[in-house]
Amino acid sequence: MAEKTKEKRTGNTSDNSKYSMDTHLIYGKNVSDKWDYSHHVTAPISSSTTFRLDSVERGAQGFMQFANTELLGDSAPIFIYDRLGEPNKDMLEENLAYVEKGEMAVSFSSGMGSISGVLGILTKTGDEIITHKTLYGCTFSLLKNWYPRYNIKWTPIDLTDMNNLQNSITEKTKVIYFETPANPNMEIIDIKAVRNVVDQFNENRNEQNQIYIVIDNTFATPFCQRPIEYGSDFVVHSLTKGIGGFGTDMGGAVIGRRKFQDMLQLFRKDFGAVLSPKNAWSILTYGLPSLAVRQRHQIKTATKVAEFLNSHSKVDFVNYPGLADFKYYEIAKKQMIDFNGDFAPGSMIYFALKGRNPVEAREIGKKFMDHVADKAYTMTLAVSLGHTRTLIEHPASMTHSIVPPEELEIRGIDAGGIRLAIGLENPDDILFDLNESLKII
Ligand SMILES: *Cc1c(COP(=O)(O)O)cnc(C)c1O
């Protein structure tokens, strides 16, 4: 019966596996078992906080099936209340799992919601979380300011060296968490190498005591990197950034193995960081189908911009995975690969201007960014990334301002470091604006 309905809806039961991921992101799983609509080309927006249940029996069945993957099987879910589940989120989740090569995805209201979600289900009081030393500011704040209140210990280390990981794992370690590339300094962590170390430790641990790897793939997007393919257990995303793509909607997601889906849904239900169906719809309708086109353009532009900055006399250094002289170029080439197997170094650049010391570099950077904010047409001084517009910001005083000044260096953040998130403009226009702004310092 279910098969027959699907046939009617798609009008096509042929094997789709020969098509590319670019095309799948447009057609993908846009027709879903999660929602029975037959003649819409674009999925409708669901805007109903609550759902009619027909009978008490059906209501009871809905509650029983909620967050019970085994019981639900392939049948269409009984929707009860938006915070538990509704069709737009379910459809987005199917597509996110698909593009990230995971078995399931659970969406959240923001990237931070998804990070709290996955860490929430993997840890309890007394456990320890190891992360890379450089992290997005709010993730840093979550681990430093909140988790100690629940007696969950945070150990930040330099994960670019596997010896550090070997030496830092204890009996209590439950999660290895990192971003690659890291926000903001673009350090690249070898996912397979982390997997190998974790496997050695997991071998002697029982099922309840396994260590899990969680990777924040926001900077790369699944176009440039699918960490699960290299051995990550979970991927988290801020959908607000490159996947959403237009800077209009916040969202987050956790992608991973089927066996964690129920717990993530229960966590989301009770902690409440639920993605709005309208946001889910935007990301499903605009973000994912345009991901490949946007990323390809942004990578081309980012490469040009990085090369320009790299050869400029006033620039101290440029961290971009696509530059052959970047410290982590070789690892980037191994794991940042697009759907067609080509090197995909992403749309994020981190650089600093020359100064005689960190204080001077910071002042020069500030002067430069203030000029950009005032005069440049193609660059906007703003946090966030993966936007249609190129965004520039100063991590030490903005996205990472939570890091105390005396800690910046050990956290891998330069006092004068500048983060550039490439948009969809004509690259020559960005180069023009950069050149003009570099003239005044
Ligand atoms: C923005 C960001 C987040 C947080 O996402 P929100 O959607 O703003 O909650 C997490 N990780 C990285 C790397 C980010 O850039």
mmCIF file of C-alpha atoms and ligand atoms in Angstrom, residues 110-113 115 136 139 177 179 183 216 218-219 238-241 250-251 385 419, ligand 1:
data_model
loop_
_atom_site.group_PDB
_atom_site.id
_atom_site.type_symbol
_atom_site.label_atom_id
_atom_site.label_comp_id
_atom_site.label_asym_id
_atom_site.label_seq_id
_atom_site.Cartn_x
_atom_site.Cartn_y
_atom_site.Cartn_z
ATOM 1 C CA SER A 110 19.779 26.591 16.116
ATOM 2 C CA GLY A 111 23.283 25.227 15.791
ATOM 3 C CA MET A 112 23.729 25.650 19.550
ATOM 4 C CA GLY A 113 20.475 23.733 20.105
ATOM 5 C CA ILE A 115 25.263 20.903 19.950
ATOM 6 C CA TYR A 136 33.174 28.554 18.082
ATOM 7 C CA THR A 139 30.401 26.168 22.138
ATOM 8 C CA TYR A 177 34.287 17.014 19.802
ATOM 9 C CA GLU A 179 35.246 21.556 14.193
ATOM 10 C CA ASN A 183 36.239 28.416 13.707
ATOM 11 C CA ASP A 216 30.781 20.369 13.756
ATOM 12 C CA THR A 218 29.273 23.993 9.677
ATOM 13 C CA PHE A 219 32.306 25.588 7.996
ATOM 14 C CA SER A 238 24.357 25.320 12.235
ATOM 15 C CA LEU A 239 21.801 25.375 9.395
ATOM 16 C CA THR A 240 21.821 29.142 9.876
ATOM 17 C CA LYS A 241 25.049 29.256 7.844
ATOM 18 C CA MET A 250 18.172 29.922 12.065
ATOM 19 C CA GLY A 251 18.419 26.180 12.479
ATOM 20 C CA LEU A 385 28.786 33.005 7.330
ATOM 21 C CA ARG A 419 37.546 36.157 9.392
HETATM 22 C C1 LIG B 1 27.343 29.704 14.058
HETATM 23 C C2 LIG B 1 28.022 28.475 14.502
HETATM 24 C C3 LIG B 1 27.458 27.660 15.478
HETATM 25 C C4 LIG B 1 26.187 28.021 16.188
HETATM 26 O O1 LIG B 1 25.080 28.038 15.333
HETATM 27 P P1 LIG B 1 23.763 28.909 15.626
HETATM 28 O O2 LIG B 1 22.859 28.497 14.518
HETATM 29 O O3 LIG B 1 24.165 30.344 15.602
HETATM 30 O O4 LIG B 1 23.274 28.494 16.978
HETATM 31 C C5 LIG B 1 28.104 26.502 15.826
HETATM 32 N N1 LIG B 1 29.273 26.157 15.241
HETATM 33 C C6 LIG B 1 29.846 26.908 14.294
HETATM 34 C C7 LIG B 1 31.136 26.464 13.678
HETATM 35 C C8 LIG B 1 29.251 28.100 13.893
HETATM 36 O O5 LIG B 1 29.846 28.853 12.962
#
